[in-house]
PDB file of C-alpha atoms and ligand atoms in Angstrom:
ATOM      1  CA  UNK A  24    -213.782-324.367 105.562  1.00 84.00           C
ATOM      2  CA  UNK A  25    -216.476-322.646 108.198  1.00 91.00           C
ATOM      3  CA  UNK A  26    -219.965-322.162 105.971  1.00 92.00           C
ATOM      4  CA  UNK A  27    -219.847-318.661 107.125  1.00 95.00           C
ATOM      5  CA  UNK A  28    -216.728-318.538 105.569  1.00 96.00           C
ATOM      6  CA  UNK A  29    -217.572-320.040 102.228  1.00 96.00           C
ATOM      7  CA  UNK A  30    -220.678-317.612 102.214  1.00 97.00           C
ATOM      8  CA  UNK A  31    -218.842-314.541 102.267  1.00 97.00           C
ATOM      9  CA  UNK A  32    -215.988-315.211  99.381  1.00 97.00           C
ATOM     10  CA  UNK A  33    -219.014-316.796  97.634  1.00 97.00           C
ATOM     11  CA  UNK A  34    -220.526-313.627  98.006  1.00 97.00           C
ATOM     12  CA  UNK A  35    -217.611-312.160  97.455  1.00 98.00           C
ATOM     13  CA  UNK A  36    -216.243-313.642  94.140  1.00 98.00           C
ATOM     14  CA  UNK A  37    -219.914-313.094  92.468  1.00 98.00           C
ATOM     15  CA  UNK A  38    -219.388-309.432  93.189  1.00 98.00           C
ATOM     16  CA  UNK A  39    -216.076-309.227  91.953  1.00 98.00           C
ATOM     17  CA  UNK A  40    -217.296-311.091  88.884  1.00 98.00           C
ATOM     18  CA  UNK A  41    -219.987-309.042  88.764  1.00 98.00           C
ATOM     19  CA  UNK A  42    -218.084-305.763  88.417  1.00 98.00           C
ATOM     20  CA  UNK A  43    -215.988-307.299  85.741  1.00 97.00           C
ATOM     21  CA  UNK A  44    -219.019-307.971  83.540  1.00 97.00           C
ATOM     22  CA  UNK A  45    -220.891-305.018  84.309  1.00 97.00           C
ATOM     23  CA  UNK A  46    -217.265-302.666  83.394  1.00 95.00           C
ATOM     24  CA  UNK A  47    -217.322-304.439  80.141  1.00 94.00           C
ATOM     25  CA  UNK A  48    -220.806-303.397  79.099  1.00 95.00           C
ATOM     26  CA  UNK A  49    -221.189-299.712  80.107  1.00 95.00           C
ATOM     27  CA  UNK A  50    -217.353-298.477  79.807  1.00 95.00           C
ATOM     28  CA  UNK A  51    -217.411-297.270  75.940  1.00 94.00           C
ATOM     29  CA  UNK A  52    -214.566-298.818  73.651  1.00 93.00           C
ATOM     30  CA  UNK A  53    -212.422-295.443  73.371  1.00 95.00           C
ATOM     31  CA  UNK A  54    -211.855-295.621  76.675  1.00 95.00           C
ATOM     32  CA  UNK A  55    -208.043-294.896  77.381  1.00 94.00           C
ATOM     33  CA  UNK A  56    -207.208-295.054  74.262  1.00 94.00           C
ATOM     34  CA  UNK A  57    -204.822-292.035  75.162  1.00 95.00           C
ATOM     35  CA  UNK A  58    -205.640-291.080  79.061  1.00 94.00           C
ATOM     36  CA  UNK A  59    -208.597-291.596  81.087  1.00 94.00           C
ATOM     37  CA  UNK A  60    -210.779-290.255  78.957  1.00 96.00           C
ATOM     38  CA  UNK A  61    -212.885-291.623  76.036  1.00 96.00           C
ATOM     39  CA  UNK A  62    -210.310-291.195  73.027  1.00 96.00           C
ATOM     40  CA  UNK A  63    -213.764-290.261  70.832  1.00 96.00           C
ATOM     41  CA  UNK A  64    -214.596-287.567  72.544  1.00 96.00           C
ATOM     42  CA  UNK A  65    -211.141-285.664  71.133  1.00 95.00           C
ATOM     43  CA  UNK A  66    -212.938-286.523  67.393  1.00 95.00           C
ATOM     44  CA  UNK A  67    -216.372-285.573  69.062  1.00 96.00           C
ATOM     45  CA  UNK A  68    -215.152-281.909  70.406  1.00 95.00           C
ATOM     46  CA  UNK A  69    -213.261-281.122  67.003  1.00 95.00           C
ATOM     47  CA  UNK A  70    -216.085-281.450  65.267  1.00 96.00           C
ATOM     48  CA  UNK A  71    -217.948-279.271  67.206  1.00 95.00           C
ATOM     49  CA  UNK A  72    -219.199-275.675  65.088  1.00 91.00           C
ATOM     50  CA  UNK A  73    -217.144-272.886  65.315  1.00 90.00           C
ATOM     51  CA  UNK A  74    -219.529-270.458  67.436  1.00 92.00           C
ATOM     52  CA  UNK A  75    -217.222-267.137  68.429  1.00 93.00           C
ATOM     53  CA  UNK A  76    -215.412-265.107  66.276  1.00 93.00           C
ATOM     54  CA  UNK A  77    -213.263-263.391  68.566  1.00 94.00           C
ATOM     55  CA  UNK A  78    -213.457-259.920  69.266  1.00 95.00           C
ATOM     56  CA  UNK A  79    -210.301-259.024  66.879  1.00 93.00           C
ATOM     57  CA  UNK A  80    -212.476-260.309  63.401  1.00 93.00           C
ATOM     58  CA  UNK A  81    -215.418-257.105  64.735  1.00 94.00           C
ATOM     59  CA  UNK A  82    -213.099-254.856  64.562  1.00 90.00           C
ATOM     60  CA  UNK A  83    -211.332-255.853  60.505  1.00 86.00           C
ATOM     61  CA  UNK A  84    -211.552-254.327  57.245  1.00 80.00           C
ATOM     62  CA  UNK A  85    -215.093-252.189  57.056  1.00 84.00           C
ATOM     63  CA  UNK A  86    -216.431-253.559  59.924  1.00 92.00           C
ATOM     64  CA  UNK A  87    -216.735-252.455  63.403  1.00 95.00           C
ATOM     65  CA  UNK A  88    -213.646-250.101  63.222  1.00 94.00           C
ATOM     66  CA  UNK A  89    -215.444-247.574  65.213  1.00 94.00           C
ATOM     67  CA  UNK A  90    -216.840-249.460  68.672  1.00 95.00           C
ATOM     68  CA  UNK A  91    -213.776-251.618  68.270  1.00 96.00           C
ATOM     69  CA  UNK A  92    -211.259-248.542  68.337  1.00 94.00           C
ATOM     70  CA  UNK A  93    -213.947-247.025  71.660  1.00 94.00           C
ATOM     71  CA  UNK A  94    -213.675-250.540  73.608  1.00 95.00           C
ATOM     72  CA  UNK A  95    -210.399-251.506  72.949  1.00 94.00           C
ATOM     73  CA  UNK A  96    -210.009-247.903  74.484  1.00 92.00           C
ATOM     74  CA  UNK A  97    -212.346-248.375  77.581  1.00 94.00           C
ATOM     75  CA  UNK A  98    -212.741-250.439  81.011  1.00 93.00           C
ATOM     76  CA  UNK A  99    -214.560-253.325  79.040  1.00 96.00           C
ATOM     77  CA  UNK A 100    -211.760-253.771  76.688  1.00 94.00           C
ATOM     78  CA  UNK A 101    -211.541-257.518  78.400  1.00 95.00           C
ATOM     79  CA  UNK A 102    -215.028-257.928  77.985  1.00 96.00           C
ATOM     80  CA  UNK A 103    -215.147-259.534  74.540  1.00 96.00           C
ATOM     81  CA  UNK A 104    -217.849-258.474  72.196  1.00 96.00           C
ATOM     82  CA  UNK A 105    -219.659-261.994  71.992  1.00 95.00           C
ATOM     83  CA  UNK A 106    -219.822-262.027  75.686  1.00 95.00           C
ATOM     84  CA  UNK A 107    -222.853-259.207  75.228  1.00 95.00           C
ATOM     85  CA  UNK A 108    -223.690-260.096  71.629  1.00 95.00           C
ATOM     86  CA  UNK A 109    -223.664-263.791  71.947  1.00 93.00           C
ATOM     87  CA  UNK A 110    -221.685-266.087  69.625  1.00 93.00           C
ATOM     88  CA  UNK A 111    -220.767-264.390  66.026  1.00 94.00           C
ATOM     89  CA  UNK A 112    -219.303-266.273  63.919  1.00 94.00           C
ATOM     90  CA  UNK A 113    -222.363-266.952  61.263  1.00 93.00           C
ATOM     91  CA  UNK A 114    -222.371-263.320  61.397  1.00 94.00           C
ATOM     92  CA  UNK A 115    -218.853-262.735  60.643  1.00 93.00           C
ATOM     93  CA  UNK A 116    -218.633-265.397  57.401  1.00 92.00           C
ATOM     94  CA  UNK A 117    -221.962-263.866  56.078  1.00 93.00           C
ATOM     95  CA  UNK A 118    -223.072-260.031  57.429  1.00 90.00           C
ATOM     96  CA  UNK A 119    -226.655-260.655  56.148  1.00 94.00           C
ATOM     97  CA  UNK A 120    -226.973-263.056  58.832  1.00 94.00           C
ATOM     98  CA  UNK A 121    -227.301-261.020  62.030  1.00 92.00           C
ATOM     99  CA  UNK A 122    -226.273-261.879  65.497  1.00 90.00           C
ATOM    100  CA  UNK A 123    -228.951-261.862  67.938  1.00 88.00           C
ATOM    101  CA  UNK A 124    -229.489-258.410  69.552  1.00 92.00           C
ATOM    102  CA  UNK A 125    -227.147-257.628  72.823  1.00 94.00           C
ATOM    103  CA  UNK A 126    -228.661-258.720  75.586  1.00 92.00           C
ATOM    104  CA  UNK A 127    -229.605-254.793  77.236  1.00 93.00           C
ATOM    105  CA  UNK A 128    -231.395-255.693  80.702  1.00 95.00           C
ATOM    106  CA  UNK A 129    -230.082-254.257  83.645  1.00 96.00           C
ATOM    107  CA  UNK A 130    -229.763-258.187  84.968  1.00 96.00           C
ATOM    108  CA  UNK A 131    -226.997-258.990  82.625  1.00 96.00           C
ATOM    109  CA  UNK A 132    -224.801-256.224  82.857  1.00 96.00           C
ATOM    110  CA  UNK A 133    -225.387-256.920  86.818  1.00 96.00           C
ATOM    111  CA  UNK A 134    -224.394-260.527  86.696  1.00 96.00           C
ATOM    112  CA  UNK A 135    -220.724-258.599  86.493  1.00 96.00           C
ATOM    113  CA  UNK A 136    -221.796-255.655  87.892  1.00 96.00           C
ATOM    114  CA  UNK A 137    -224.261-255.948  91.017  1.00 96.00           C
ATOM    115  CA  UNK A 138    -222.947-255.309  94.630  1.00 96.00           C
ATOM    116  CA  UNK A 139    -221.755-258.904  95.932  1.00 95.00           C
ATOM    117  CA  UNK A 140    -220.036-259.256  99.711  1.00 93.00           C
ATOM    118  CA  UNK A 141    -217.457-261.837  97.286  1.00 94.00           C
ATOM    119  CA  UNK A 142    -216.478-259.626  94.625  1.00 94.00           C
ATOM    120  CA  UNK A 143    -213.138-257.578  95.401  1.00 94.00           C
ATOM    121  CA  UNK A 144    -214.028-254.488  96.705  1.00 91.00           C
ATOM    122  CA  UNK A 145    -211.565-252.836  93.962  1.00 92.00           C
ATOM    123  CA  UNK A 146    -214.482-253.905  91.097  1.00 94.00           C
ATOM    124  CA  UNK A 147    -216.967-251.500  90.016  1.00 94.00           C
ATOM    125  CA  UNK A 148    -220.195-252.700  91.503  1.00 96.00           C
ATOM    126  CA  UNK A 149    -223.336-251.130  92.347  1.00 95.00           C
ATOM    127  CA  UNK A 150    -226.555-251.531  94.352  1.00 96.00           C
ATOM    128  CA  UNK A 151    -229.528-252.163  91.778  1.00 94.00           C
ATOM    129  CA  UNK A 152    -232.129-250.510  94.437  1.00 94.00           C
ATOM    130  CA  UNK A 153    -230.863-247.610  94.441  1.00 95.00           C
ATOM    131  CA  UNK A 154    -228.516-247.032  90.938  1.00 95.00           C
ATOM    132  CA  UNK A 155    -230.030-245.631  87.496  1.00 91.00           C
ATOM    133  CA  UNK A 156    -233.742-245.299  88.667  1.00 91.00           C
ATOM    134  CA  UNK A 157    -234.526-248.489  87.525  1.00 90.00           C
ATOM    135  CA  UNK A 158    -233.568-247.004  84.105  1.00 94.00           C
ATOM    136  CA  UNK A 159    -231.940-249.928  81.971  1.00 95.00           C
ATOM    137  CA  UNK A 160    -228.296-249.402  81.485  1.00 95.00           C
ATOM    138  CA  UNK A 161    -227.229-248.660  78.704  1.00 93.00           C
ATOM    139  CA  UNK A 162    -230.028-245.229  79.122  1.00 93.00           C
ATOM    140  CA  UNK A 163    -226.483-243.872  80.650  1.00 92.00           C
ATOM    141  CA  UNK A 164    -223.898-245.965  79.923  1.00 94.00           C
ATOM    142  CA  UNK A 165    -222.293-246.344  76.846  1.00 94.00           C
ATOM    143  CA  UNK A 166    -221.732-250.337  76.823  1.00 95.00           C
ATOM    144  CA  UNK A 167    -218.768-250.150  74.893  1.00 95.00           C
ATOM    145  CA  UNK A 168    -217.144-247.264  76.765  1.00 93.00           C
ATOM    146  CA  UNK A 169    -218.637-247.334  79.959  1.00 90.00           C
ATOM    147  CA  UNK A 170    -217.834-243.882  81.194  1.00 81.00           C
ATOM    148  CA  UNK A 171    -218.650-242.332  78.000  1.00 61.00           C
ATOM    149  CA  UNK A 172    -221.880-241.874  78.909  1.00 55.00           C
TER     150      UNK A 172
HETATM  151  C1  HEC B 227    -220.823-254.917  77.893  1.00 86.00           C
HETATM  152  C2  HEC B 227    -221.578-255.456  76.803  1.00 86.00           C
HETATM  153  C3  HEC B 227    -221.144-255.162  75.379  1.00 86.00           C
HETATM  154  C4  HEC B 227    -219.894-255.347  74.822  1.00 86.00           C
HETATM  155  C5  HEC B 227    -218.628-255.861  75.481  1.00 86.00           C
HETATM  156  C6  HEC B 227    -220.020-254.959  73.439  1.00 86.00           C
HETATM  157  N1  HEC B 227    -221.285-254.541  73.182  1.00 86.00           N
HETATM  158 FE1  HEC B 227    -222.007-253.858  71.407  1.00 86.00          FE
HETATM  159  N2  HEC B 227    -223.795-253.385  72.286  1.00 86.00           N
HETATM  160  C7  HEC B 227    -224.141-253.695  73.587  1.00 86.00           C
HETATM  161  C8  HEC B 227    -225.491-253.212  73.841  1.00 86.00           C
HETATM  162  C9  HEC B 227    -226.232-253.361  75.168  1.00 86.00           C
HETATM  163  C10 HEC B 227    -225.955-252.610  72.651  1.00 86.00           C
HETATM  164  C11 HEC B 227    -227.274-251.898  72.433  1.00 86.00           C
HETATM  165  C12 HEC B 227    -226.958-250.454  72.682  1.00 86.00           C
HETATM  166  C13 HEC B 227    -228.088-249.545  73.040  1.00 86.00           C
HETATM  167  O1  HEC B 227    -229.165-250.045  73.367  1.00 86.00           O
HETATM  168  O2  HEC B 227    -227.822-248.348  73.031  1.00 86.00           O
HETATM  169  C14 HEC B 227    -224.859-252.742  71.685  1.00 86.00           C
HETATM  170  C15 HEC B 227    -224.904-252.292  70.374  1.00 86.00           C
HETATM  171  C16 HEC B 227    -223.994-252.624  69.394  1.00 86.00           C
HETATM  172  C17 HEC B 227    -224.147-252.389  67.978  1.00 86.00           C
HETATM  173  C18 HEC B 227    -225.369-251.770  67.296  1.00 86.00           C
HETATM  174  C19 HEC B 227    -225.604-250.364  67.732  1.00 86.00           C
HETATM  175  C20 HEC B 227    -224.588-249.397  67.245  1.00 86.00           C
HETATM  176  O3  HEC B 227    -224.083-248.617  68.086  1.00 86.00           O
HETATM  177  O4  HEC B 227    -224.309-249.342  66.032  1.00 86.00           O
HETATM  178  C21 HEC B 227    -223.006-252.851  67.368  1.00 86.00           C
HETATM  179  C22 HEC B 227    -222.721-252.834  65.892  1.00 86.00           C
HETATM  180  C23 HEC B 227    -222.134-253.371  68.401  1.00 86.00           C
HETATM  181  N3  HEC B 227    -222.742-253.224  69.615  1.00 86.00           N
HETATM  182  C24 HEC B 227    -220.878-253.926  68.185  1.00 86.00           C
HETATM  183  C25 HEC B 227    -220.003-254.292  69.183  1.00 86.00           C
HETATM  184  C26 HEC B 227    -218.619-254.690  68.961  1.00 86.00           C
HETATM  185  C27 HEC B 227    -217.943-254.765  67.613  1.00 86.00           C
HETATM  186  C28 HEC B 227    -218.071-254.974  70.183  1.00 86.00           C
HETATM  187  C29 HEC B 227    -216.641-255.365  70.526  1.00 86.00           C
HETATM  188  C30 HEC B 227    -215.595-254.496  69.999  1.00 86.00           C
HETATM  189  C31 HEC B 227    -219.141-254.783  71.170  1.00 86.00           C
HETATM  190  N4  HEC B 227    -220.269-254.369  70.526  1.00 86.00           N
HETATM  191  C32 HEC B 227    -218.987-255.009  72.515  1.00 86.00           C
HETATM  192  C33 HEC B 227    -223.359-254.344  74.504  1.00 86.00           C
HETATM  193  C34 HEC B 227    -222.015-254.652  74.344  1.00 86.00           C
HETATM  194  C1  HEC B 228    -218.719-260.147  81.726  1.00 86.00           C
HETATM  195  C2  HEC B 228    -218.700-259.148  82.758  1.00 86.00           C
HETATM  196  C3  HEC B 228    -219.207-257.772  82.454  1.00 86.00           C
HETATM  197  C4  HEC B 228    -220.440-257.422  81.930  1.00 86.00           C
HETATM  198  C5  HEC B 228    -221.550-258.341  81.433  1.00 86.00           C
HETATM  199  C6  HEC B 228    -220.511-255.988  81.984  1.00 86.00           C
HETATM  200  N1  HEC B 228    -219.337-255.492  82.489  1.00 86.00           N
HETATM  201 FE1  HEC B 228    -218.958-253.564  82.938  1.00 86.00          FE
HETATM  202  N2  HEC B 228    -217.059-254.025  83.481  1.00 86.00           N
HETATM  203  C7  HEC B 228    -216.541-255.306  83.462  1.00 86.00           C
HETATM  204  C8  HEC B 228    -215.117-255.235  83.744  1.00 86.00           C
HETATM  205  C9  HEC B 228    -214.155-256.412  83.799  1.00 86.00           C
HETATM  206  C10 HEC B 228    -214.814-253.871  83.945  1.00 86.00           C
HETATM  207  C11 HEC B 228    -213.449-253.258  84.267  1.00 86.00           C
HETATM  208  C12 HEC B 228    -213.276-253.309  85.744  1.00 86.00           C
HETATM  209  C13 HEC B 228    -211.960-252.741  86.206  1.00 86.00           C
HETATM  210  O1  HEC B 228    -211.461-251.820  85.571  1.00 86.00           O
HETATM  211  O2  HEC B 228    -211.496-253.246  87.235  1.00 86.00           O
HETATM  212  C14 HEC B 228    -216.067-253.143  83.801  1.00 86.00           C
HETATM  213  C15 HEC B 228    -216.215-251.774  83.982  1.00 86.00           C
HETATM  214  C16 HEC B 228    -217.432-251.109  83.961  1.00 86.00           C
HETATM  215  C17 HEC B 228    -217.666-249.749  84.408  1.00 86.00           C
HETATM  216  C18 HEC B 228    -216.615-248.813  84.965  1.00 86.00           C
HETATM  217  C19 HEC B 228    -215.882-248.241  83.788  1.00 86.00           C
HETATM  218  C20 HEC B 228    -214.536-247.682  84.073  1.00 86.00           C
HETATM  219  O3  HEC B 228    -213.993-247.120  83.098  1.00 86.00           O
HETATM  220  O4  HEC B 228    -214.024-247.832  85.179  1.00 86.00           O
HETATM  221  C21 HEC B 228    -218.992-249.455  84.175  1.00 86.00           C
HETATM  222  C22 HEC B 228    -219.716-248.143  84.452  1.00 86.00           C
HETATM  223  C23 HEC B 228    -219.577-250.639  83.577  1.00 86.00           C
HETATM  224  N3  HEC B 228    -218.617-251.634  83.476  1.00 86.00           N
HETATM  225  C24 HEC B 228    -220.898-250.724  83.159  1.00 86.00           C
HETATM  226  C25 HEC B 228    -221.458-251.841  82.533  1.00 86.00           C
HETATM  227  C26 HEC B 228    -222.748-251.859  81.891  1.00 86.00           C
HETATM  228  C27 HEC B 228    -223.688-250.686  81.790  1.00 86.00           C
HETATM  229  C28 HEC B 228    -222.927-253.143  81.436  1.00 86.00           C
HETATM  230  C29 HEC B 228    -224.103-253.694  80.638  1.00 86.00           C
HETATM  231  C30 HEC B 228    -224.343-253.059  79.339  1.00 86.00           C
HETATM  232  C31 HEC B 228    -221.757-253.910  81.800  1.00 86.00           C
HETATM  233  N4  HEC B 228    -220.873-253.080  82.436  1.00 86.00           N
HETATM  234  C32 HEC B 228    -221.602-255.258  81.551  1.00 86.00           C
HETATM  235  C33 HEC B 228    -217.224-256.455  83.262  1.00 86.00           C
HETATM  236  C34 HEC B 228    -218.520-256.537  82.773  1.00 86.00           C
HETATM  237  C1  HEC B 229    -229.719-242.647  85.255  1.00 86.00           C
HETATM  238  C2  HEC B 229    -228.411-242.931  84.717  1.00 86.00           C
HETATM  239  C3  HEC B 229    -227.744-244.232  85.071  1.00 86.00           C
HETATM  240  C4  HEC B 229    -228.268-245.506  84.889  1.00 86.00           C
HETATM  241  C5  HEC B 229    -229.609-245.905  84.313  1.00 86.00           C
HETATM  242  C6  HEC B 229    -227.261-246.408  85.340  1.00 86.00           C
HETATM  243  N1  HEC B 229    -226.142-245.726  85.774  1.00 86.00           N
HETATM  244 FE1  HEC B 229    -224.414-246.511  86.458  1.00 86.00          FE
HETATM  245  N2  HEC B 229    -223.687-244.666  86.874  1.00 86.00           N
HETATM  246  C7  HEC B 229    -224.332-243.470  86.582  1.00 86.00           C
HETATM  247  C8  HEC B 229    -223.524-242.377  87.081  1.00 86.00           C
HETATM  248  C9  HEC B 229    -223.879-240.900  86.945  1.00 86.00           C
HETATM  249  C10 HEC B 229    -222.377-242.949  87.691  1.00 86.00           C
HETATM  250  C11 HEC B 229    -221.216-242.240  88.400  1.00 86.00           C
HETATM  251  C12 HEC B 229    -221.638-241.777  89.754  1.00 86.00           C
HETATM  252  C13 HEC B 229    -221.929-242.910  90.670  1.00 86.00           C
HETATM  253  O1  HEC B 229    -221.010-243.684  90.994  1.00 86.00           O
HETATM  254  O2  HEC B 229    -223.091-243.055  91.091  1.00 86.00           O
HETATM  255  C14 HEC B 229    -222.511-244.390  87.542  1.00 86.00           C
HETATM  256  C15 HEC B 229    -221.579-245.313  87.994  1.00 86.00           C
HETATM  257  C16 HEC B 229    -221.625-246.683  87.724  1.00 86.00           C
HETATM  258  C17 HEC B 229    -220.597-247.643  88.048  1.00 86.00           C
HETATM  259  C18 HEC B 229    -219.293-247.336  88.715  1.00 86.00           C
HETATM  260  C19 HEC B 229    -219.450-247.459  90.201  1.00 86.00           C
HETATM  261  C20 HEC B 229    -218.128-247.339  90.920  1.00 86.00           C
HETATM  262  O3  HEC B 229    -218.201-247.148  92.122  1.00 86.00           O
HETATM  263  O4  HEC B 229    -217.068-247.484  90.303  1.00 86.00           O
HETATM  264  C21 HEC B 229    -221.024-248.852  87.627  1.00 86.00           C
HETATM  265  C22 HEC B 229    -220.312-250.192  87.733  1.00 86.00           C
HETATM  266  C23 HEC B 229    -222.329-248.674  87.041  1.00 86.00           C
HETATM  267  N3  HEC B 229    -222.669-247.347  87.116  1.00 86.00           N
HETATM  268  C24 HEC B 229    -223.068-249.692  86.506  1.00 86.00           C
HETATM  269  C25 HEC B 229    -224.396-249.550  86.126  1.00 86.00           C
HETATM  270  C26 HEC B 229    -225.256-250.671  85.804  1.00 86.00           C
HETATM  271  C27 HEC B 229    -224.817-252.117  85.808  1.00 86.00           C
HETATM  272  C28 HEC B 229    -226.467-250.147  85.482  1.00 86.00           C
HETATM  273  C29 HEC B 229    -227.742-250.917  85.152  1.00 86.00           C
HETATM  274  C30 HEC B 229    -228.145-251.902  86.154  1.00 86.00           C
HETATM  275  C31 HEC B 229    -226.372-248.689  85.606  1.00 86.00           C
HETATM  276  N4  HEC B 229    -225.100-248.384  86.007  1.00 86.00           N
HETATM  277  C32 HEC B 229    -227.400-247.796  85.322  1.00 86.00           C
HETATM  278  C33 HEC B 229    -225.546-243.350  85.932  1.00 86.00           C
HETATM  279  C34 HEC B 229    -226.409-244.388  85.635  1.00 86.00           C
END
């Protein structure tokens, strides 16, 4: 065989090698144990905390029957109640544990809400410069009814 021949499978076998050895060490054990995926992680994610409540649990018994019965009324009736309140569940399994207060600021309401060339023109949207005098939003807007102001 020609020794630039013999260089390059030499070369070429130590890489293959290589890869072999190196895909032993770093791919974890659980790995396609049921797809191509780490078969842990399934274990992993189930044993993740509960976080959200849902918005249905706000609205049982004594609880929230009020808002619940005014959003599930109003144009934020998709908008679930931990997307402004944040994630509920403590709260729900024990009420002297309170969520953390809505988030109010005229930024977070415009993450949904703020005039953008990609939303469909059909969305309510609005130009901060010049909407609610800088006023924050909820000064006119009822959050959980927005038109019930
Ligand atoms: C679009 C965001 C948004 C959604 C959705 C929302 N809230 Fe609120 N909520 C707020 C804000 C902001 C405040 C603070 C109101 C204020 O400053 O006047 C508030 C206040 C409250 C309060 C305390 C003040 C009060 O009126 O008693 C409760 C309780 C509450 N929300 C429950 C709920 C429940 C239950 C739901 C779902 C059925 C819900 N909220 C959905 C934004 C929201
Ligand atoms: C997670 C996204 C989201 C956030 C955050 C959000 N909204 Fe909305 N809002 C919506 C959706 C969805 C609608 C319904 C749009 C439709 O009918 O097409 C809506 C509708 C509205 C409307 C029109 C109501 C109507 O009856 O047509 C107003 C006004 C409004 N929101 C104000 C607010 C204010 C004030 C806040 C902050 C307290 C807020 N929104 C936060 C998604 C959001
Ligand atoms: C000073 C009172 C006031 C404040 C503060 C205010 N709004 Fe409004 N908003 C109104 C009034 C009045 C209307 C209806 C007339 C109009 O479209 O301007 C309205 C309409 C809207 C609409 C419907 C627009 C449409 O074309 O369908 C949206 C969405 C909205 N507001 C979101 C917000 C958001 C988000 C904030 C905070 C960043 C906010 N508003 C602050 C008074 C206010």
């Amino acid at each position: 065989m020609q020794p630039h021949l013999k260089r390059a499978l030499t070369l070429l076998a130590i890489a293959i090698i290589g890869f072999i050895a190196v895909r032993a060490i770093i791919v974890p054990d659980s790995f396609g144990q049921y797809g191509w995926y780490r078969g842990d992680s399934v274990i992993e994610n189930r044993n993740l905390p509960v976080e959200h409540a849902g918005s249905a649990s706000c609205g049982e018994e004594d609880c929230h029957k009020t808002i619940s019965s005014i959003w599930s009324d109003s144009g934020h009736k998709t908008v679930n109640c931990e997307t402004c309140h944040g994630p509920s569940e403590e709260h729900v399994n024990n009420i002297r544990i309170m969520p953390p207060p809505a988030n109010d600021s005229r930024d977070y309401c415009g993450l949904c809400h703020f005039k953008r060339a990609a939303r469909p023109s059909g969305f309510p949207q609005i130009d901060p410069e010049t909407h609610g005098e800088n006023l924050k939003c909820a000064y006119c807007h009822n959050p959980h009814k927005p038109w019930f102001v």
